mmCIF file of C-alpha atoms in Angstrom:
data_model
loop_
_atom_site.group_PDB
_atom_site.id
_atom_site.type_symbol
_atom_site.label_atom_id
_atom_site.label_comp_id
_atom_site.label_asym_id
_atom_site.label_seq_id
_atom_site.Cartn_x
_atom_site.Cartn_y
_atom_site.Cartn_z
ATOM 1 C CA UNK A 1 69.819 87.932 91.338
ATOM 2 C CA UNK A 2 71.729 84.662 91.423
ATOM 3 C CA UNK A 3 74.920 83.215 89.961
ATOM 4 C CA UNK A 4 74.906 79.552 88.844
ATOM 5 C CA UNK A 5 77.811 77.165 88.519
ATOM 6 C CA UNK A 6 76.942 73.813 86.623
ATOM 7 C CA UNK A 7 78.720 70.510 86.715
ATOM 8 C CA UNK A 8 78.243 67.583 84.407
ATOM 9 C CA UNK A 9 80.069 64.283 85.126
ATOM 10 C CA UNK A 10 79.305 60.768 84.305
ATOM 11 C CA UNK A 11 75.780 61.582 83.350
ATOM 12 C CA UNK A 12 75.155 63.475 86.536
ATOM 13 C CA UNK A 13 74.229 67.201 86.321
ATOM 14 C CA UNK A 14 74.001 69.624 89.148
ATOM 15 C CA UNK A 15 73.730 73.397 89.400
ATOM 16 C CA UNK A 16 74.886 75.374 92.362
ATOM 17 C CA UNK A 17 73.303 78.865 92.928
ATOM 18 C CA UNK A 18 74.851 81.699 94.858
ATOM 19 C CA UNK A 19 73.474 85.225 95.588
ATOM 20 C CA UNK A 20 74.912 87.759 93.317
ATOM 21 C CA UNK A 21 76.180 90.635 95.260
ATOM 22 C CA UNK A 22 75.638 93.651 93.181
ATOM 23 C CA UNK A 23 78.828 93.644 90.946
ATOM 24 C CA UNK A 24 81.374 91.629 89.063
ATOM 25 C CA UNK A 25 84.697 90.512 90.378
ATOM 26 C CA UNK A 26 87.700 89.803 88.492
ATOM 27 C CA UNK A 27 89.513 86.478 89.130
ATOM 28 C CA UNK A 28 86.609 84.539 90.563
ATOM 29 C CA UNK A 29 86.671 82.007 87.845
ATOM 30 C CA UNK A 30 90.417 81.569 88.515
ATOM 31 C CA UNK A 31 89.574 80.836 92.168
ATOM 32 C CA UNK A 32 86.879 78.512 91.350
ATOM 33 C CA UNK A 33 89.165 76.321 89.069
ATOM 34 C CA UNK A 34 92.085 76.336 91.618
ATOM 35 C CA UNK A 35 89.893 75.559 94.521
ATOM 36 C CA UNK A 36 88.039 72.575 92.653
ATOM 37 C CA UNK A 37 91.368 71.328 91.559
ATOM 38 C CA UNK A 38 92.858 71.234 95.040
ATOM 39 C CA UNK A 39 89.784 69.705 96.445
ATOM 40 C CA UNK A 40 89.836 66.836 93.879
ATOM 41 C CA UNK A 41 93.463 66.186 94.617
ATOM 42 C CA UNK A 42 92.531 66.058 98.227
ATOM 43 C CA UNK A 43 89.930 63.387 97.570
ATOM 44 C CA UNK A 44 86.642 65.148 97.047
ATOM 45 C CA UNK A 45 84.466 64.350 94.060
ATOM 46 C CA UNK A 46 83.798 66.972 91.403
ATOM 47 C CA UNK A 47 80.289 67.892 92.952
ATOM 48 C CA UNK A 48 81.526 68.123 96.389
ATOM 49 C CA UNK A 49 84.654 70.226 95.177
ATOM 50 C CA UNK A 50 82.396 72.626 93.278
ATOM 51 C CA UNK A 51 79.959 73.126 96.056
ATOM 52 C CA UNK A 52 82.885 73.938 98.372
ATOM 53 C CA UNK A 53 84.443 76.270 95.864
ATOM 54 C CA UNK A 54 81.195 78.170 95.372
ATOM 55 C CA UNK A 55 80.733 78.649 99.050
ATOM 56 C CA UNK A 56 84.395 79.731 99.410
ATOM 57 C CA UNK A 57 83.851 82.462 96.601
ATOM 58 C CA UNK A 58 80.562 83.803 98.005
ATOM 59 C CA UNK A 59 82.350 84.293 101.435
ATOM 60 C CA UNK A 60 85.269 86.049 99.743
ATOM 61 C CA UNK A 61 82.765 88.343 97.780
ATOM 62 C CA UNK A 62 80.788 89.088 100.990
ATOM 63 C CA UNK A 63 84.027 90.076 102.817
ATOM 64 C CA UNK A 64 85.194 92.224 99.850
ATOM 65 C CA UNK A 65 81.838 94.085 99.670
ATOM 66 C CA UNK A 66 81.813 94.528 103.536
ATOM 67 C CA UNK A 67 85.187 96.071 103.439
ATOM 68 C CA UNK A 68 84.646 98.287 100.165
ATOM 69 C CA UNK A 69 82.370 100.687 98.406
ATOM 70 C CA UNK A 70 80.392 98.681 95.783
ATOM 71 C CA UNK A 71 81.359 99.581 92.252
ATOM 72 C CA UNK A 72 79.901 98.199 88.902
ATOM 73 C CA UNK A 73 83.096 96.155 88.446
ATOM 74 C CA UNK A 74 85.962 95.501 90.781
ATOM 75 C CA UNK A 75 89.085 94.730 88.630
ATOM 76 C CA UNK A 76 91.217 94.171 91.671
ATOM 77 C CA UNK A 77 89.391 90.865 92.621
ATOM 78 C CA UNK A 78 88.038 89.677 95.816
ATOM 79 C CA UNK A 79 89.746 89.479 99.290
ATOM 80 C CA UNK A 80 90.177 85.756 99.601
ATOM 81 C CA UNK A 81 93.510 85.757 101.508
ATOM 82 C CA UNK A 82 91.830 86.366 104.913
ATOM 83 C CA UNK A 83 89.902 82.984 104.397
ATOM 84 C CA UNK A 84 92.858 81.001 103.514
ATOM 85 C CA UNK A 85 93.393 79.680 107.115
ATOM 86 C CA UNK A 86 89.849 78.501 107.692
ATOM 87 C CA UNK A 87 89.830 74.814 106.915
ATOM 88 C CA UNK A 88 89.625 75.201 103.193
ATOM 89 C CA UNK A 89 89.346 71.707 102.182
#
């Protein structure tokens, strides 16, 4: 299974695919928007910013899954804090 994120800007359309890791996680949309906004403010275009955000979220989900039992829905969100020092943008 995959999860897709789509971007349309100035007539250009791109889709970014990530592996779905077995469950849903609360807050990943908030992380996506926050990351994309910060990356754009730092000088990235929307496409680069979105690709980076998707990569970051996938890493956070992998970290969360590796440290926890998989459940159908994880309301507590993902462990992204450990990744914040790793050259985000």
